[in-house]
Coordinates of C-alpha atoms and ligand atoms in Angstrom, one line a residue:
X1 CA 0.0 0.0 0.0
X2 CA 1.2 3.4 0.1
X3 CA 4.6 4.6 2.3
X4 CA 2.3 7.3 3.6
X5 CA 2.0 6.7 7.2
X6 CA 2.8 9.5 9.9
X7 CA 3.5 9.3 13.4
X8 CA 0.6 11.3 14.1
X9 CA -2.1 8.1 12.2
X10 CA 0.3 5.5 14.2
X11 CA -0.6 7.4 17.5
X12 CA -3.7 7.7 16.8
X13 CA -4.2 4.3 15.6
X14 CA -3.0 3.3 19.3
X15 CA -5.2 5.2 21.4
X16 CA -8.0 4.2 19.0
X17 CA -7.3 0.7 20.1
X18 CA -6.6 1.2 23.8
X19 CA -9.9 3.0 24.2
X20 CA -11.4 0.3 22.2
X21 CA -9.6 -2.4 24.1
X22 CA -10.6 -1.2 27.6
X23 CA -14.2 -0.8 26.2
X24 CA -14.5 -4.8 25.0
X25 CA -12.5 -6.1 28.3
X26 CA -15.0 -4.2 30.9
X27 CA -17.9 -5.8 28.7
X28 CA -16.2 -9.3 28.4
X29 CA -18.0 -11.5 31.0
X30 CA -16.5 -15.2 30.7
X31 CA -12.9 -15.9 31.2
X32 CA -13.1 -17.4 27.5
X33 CA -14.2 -13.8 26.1
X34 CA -11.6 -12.3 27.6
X35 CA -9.1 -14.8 26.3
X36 CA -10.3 -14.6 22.8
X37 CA -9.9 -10.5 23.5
X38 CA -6.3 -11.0 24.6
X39 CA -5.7 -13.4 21.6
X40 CA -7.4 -10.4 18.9
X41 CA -5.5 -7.5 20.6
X42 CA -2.0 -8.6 21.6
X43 CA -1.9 -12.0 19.8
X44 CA 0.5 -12.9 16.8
X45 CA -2.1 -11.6 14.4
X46 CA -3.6 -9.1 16.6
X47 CA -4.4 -5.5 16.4
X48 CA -1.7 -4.4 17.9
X49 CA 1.0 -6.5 15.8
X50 CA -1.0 -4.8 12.7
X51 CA 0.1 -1.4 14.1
X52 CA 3.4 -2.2 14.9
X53 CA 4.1 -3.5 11.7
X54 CA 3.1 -0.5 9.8
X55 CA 5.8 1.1 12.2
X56 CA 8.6 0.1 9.8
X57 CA 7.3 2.3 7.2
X58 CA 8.3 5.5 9.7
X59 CA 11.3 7.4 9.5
X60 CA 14.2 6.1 11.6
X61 CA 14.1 8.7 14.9
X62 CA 9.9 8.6 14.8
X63 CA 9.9 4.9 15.3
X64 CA 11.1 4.7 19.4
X65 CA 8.3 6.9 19.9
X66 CA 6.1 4.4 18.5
X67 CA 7.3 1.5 19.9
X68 CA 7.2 3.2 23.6
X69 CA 3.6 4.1 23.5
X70 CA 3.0 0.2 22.4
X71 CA 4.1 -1.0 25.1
X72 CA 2.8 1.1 27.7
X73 CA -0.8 0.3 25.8
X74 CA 0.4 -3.6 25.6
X75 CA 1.3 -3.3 30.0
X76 CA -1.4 -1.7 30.2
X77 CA -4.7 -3.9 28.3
X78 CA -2.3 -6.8 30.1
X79 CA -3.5 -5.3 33.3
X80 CA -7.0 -4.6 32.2
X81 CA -7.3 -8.5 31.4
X82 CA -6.4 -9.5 34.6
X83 CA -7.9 -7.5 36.8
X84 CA -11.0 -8.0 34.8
X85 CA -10.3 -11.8 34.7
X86 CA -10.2 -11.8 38.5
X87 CA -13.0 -9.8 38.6
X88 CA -15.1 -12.6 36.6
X89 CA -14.2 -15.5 38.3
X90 CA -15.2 -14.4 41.5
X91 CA -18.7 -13.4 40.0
X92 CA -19.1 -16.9 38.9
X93 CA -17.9 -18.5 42.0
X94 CA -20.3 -15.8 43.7
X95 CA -23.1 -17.2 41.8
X96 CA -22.2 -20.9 42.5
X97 CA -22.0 -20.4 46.0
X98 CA -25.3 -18.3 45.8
X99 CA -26.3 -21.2 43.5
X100 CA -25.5 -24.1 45.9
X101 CA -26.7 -23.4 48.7
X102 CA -25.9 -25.9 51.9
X103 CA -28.6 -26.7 54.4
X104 CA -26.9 -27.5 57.7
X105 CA -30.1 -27.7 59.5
X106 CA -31.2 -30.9 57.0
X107 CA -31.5 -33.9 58.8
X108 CA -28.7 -36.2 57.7
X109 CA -29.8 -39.5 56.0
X110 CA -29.7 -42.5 58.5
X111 CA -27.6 -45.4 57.6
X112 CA -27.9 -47.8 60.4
X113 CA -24.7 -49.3 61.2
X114 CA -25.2 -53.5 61.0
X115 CA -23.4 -55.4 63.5
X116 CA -22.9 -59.0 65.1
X117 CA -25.5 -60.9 66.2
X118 CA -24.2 -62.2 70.0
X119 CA -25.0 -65.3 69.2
X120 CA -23.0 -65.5 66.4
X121 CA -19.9 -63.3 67.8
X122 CA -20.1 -65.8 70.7
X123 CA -19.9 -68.6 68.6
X124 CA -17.0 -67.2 66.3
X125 CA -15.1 -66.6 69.9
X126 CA -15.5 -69.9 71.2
X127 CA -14.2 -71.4 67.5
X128 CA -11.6 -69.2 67.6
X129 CA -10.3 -70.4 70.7
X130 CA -10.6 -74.1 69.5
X131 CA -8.9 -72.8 66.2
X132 CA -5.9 -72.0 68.0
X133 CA -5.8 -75.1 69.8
X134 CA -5.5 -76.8 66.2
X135 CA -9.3 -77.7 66.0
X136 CA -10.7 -77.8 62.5
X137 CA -14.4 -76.3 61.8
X138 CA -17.1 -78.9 60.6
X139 CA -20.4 -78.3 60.1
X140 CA -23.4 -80.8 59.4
X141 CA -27.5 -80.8 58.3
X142 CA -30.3 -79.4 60.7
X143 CA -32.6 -82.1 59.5
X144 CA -31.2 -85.2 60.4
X145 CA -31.8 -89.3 60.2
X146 CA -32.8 -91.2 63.3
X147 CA -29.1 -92.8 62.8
X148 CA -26.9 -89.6 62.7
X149 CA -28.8 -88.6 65.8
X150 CA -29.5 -91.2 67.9
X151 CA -28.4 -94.8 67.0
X152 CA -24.8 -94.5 65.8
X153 CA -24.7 -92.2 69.2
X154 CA -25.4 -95.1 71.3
X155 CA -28.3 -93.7 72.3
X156 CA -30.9 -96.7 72.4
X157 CA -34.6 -96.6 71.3
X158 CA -36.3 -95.7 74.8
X159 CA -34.1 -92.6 75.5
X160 CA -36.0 -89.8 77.0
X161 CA -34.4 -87.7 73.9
X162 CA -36.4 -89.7 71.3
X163 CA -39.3 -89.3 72.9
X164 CA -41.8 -87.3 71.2
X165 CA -41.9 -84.5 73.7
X166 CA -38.1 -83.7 73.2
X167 CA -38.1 -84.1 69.3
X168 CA -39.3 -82.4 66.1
X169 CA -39.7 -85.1 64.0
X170 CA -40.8 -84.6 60.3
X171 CA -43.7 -85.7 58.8
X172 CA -41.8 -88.2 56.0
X173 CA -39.1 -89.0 57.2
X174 CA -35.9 -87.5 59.2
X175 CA -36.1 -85.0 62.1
X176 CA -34.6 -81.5 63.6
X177 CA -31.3 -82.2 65.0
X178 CA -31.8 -82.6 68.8
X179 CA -27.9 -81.3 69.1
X180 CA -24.8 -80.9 67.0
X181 CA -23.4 -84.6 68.2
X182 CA -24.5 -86.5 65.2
X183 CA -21.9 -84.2 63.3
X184 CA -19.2 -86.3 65.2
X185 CA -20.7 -88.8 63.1
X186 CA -21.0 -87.4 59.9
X187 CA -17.0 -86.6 60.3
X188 CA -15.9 -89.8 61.7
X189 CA -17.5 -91.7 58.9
X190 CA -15.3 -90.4 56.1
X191 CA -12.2 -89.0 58.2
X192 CA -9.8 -91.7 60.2
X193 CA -8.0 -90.4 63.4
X194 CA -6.9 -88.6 64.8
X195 CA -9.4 -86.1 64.6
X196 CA -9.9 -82.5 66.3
X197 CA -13.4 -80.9 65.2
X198 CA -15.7 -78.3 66.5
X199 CA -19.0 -78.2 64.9
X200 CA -21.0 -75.1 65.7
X201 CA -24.6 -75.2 64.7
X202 CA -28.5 -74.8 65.7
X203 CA -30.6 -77.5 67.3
X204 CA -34.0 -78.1 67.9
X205 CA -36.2 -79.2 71.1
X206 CA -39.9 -79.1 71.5
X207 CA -39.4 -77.0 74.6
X208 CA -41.7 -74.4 75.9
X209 CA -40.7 -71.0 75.4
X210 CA -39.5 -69.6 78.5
X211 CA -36.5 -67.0 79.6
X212 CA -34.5 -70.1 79.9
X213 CA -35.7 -72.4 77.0
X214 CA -36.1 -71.8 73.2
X215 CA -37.1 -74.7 70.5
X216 CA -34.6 -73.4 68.3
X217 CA -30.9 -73.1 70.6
X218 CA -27.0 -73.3 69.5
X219 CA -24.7 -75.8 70.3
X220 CA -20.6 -76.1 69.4
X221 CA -20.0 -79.8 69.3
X222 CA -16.2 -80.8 70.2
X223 CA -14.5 -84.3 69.1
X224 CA -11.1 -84.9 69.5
X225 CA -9.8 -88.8 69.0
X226 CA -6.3 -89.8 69.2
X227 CA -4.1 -92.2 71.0
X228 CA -3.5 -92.2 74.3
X229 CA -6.0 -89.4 75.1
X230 CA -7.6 -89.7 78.7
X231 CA -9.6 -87.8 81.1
X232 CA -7.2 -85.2 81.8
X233 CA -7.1 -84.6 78.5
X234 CA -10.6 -83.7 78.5
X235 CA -10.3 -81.3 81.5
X236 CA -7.7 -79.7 80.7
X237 CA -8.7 -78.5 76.9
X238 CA -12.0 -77.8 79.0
X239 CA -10.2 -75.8 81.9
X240 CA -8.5 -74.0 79.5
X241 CA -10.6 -72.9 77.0
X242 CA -13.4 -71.6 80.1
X243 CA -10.0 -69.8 81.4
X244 CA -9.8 -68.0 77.9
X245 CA -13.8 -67.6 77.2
X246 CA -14.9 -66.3 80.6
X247 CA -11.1 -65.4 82.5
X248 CA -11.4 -66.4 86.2
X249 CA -14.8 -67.6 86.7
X250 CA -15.4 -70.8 89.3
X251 CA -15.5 -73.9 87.7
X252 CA -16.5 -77.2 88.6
X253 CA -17.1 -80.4 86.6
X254 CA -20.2 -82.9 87.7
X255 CA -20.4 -86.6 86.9
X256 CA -23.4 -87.4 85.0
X257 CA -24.9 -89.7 82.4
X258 CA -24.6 -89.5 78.1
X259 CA -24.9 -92.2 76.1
X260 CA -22.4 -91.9 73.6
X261 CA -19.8 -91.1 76.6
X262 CA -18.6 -92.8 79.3
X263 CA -17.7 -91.3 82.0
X264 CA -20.0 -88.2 81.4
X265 CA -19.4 -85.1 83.0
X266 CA -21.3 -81.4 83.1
X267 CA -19.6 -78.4 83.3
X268 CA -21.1 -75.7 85.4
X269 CA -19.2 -72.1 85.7
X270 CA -20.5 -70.1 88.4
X271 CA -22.8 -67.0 87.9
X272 CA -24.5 -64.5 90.0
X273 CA -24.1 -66.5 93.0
X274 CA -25.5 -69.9 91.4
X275 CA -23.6 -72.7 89.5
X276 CA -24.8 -72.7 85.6
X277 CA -24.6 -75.7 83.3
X278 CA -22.6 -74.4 79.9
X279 CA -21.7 -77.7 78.5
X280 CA -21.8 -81.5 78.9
X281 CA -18.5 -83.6 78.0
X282 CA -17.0 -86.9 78.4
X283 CA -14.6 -89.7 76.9
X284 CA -16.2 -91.2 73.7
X285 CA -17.8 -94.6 74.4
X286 CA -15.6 -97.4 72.8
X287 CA -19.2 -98.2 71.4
X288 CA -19.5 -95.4 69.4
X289 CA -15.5 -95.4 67.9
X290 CA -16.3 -99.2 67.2
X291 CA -19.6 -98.4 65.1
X292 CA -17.5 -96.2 63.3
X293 CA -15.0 -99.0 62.7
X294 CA -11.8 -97.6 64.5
X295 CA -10.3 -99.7 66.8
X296 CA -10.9 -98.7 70.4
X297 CA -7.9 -100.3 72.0
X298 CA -5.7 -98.3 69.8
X299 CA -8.1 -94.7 70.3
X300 CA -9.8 -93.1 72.5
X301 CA -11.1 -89.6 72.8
X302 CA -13.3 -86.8 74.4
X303 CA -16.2 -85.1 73.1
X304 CA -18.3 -82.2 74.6
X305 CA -21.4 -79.8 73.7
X306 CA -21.8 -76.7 73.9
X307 CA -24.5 -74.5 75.1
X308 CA -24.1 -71.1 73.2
X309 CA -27.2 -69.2 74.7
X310 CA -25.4 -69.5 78.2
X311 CA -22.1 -68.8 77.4
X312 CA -23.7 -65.7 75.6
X313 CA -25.9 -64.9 78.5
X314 CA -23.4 -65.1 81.4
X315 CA -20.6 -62.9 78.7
X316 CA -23.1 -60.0 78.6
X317 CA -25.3 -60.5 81.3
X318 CA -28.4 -61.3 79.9
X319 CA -31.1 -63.0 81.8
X320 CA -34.0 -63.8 79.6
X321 CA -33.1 -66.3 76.4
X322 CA -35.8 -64.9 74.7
X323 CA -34.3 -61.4 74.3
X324 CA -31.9 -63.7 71.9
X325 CA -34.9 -64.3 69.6
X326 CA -37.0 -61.4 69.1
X327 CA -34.8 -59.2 67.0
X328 CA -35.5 -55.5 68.9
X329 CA -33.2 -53.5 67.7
X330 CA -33.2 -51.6 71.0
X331 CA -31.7 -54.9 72.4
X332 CA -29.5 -56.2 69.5
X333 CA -27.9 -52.4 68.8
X334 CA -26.3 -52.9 72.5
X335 CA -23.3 -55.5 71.1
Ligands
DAH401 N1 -25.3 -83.8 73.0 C1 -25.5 -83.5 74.3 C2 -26.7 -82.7 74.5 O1 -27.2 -82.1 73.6 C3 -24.3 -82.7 74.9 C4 -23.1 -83.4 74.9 C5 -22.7 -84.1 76.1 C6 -22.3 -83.5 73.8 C7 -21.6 -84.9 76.1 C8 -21.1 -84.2 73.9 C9 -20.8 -84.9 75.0 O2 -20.2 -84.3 72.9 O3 -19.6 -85.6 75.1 O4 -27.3 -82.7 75.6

């Protein structure tokens, strides 16, 4: 184009576009305006390149003079982007606080913490014990044959336990368990000695509800068969495991009468000032080990049951079994 550009059109030219410059950045209102502003004005290709280029085309001494005033115009629509960039983003983060808006006084949503059942923590602690004693967990059916339950446990026709009174029995065929015993059974049939098992598990009785009775209770069955084991054997896996369950609590063992053991002991621990039955326990009856074909001159062995509702009951202090059965939440959210 032509050579004819004065200093006086270049100045011009630059106050033209600072005025204009300061009027688009005060209206610019997103950070993205303001960059495409920047980009237009002071960019490669922007305005102010434009002018600066036609700078050339001035005479030698006019040129500083030029070049001064654009940069004092470049500092200063620099500075207008900024401050106005500032300026925007706390508008929008203004608006977003206006925007989002945070109800303290909302109730918060409940989410119920789930827990234990103390049955079943009570359970887990007395396998854990046995665990690290070396027993091994087994488990076996709720409904159970006449065999598993009774017969192969010795336990002959007219005992009490079969009676009708004691048992569920079901309509076809089989029954409830009557306690976790038969699982003894079950193992020794397809394991040889020795053999350390505890089998925790539920058991049924027709028994009258009553704060010391349920139909539906817990038992942890314990087997152990081996040679050489003998009565002290027995009390002193059952000394120490009450030792670990319950720390220094009075123990005493009673001699009493099971079928499938011989001799037969109880096990009573004493609590508020009156001895409580926890468990029943004795040495296996040769009987039984010889049903199950192992030869009873070369093993022996102990065997006990667990009752889980009292070893729960005397832990926490609970007096009423039925508080064990009726799910309030009131009750429960206490373990
Ligand atoms: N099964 C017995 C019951 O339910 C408890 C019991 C007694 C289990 C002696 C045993 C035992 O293993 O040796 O009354």
């Amino acid at each position: 184009m032509s050579a004819t550009v004065s200093l006086q059109q270049l100045t011009e030219q630059l106050e033209q576009l600072e005025a204009q410059a300061a009027a688009d950045i005060a209206a610019a209102s997103s950070a993205s305006e303001l960059e495409d502003l920047r980009v237009g004005l002071l960019g490669k290709k922007g305005r102010l390149s434009g002018v600066l280029g036609a700078m050339g085309k001035l005479p030698g001494d006019e040129r500083p003079l030029v070049g001064q005033r654009a940069n004092v115009l470049k500092e200063q629509v620099q500075g207008l982007l900024s401050e106005r960039l500032n300026a925007v983003k706390s508008a929008a983060m203004a608006e977003r606080i206006a925007r989002e808006t945070l109800d303290v006084t909302m109730p918060a949503s409940y989410t119920p913490v789930g827990r234990r059942h103390p049955l079943i923590s009570t359970i887990e602690e007395i396998v854990d014990i046995f665990a690290g004693l070396g027993y091994r967990v087994e488990e076996g059916p709720e409904i159970e044959s006449d065999f598993y339950n009774f017969t192969a446990l010795n336990i002959p026709p007219h005992h009490p336990a079969r009676d009708m009174q004691d048992t569920f029995y079901l309509r076809d065929h089989g029954l409830l368990r009557t306690h976790t015993s038969p699982v003894q059974i079950r193992h020794l049939e397809n394991n040889a000695p020795p053999v350390r098992i505890v089998a925790p598990g539920r058991v049924y009785r027709r028994d009258a509800v009553d704060a010391t009775h349920s139909p539906v209770f817990h038992q942890v069955e314990v087997l152990a068969i081996d040679e050489g084991l003998d009565f002290s054997h027995l009390r002193g896996t059952v000394t120490s495991f009450l030792q670990q369950f319950f720390g220094d609590l009075p123990v005493r063992f009673r001699a009493s009468y099971f079928p499938f053991t011989e001799p037969s002991a109880e096990v009573d621990v004493q609590w508020r000032g009156r001895w409580l039955e926890v468990m029943g326990c004795g040495m296996v009856d040769p009987a039984v080990l010889e049903g199950m074909g192992i030869d009873s001159e070369r093993y022996s062995g102990f065997a006990a049951g667990l009752g889980v509702e009292r070893f729960c009951m005397v832990r926490h202090g609970i007096d009423d079994i039925r508080r064990l059965f009726t799910s309030d939440l009131r009750f429960l959210e206490q373990f």
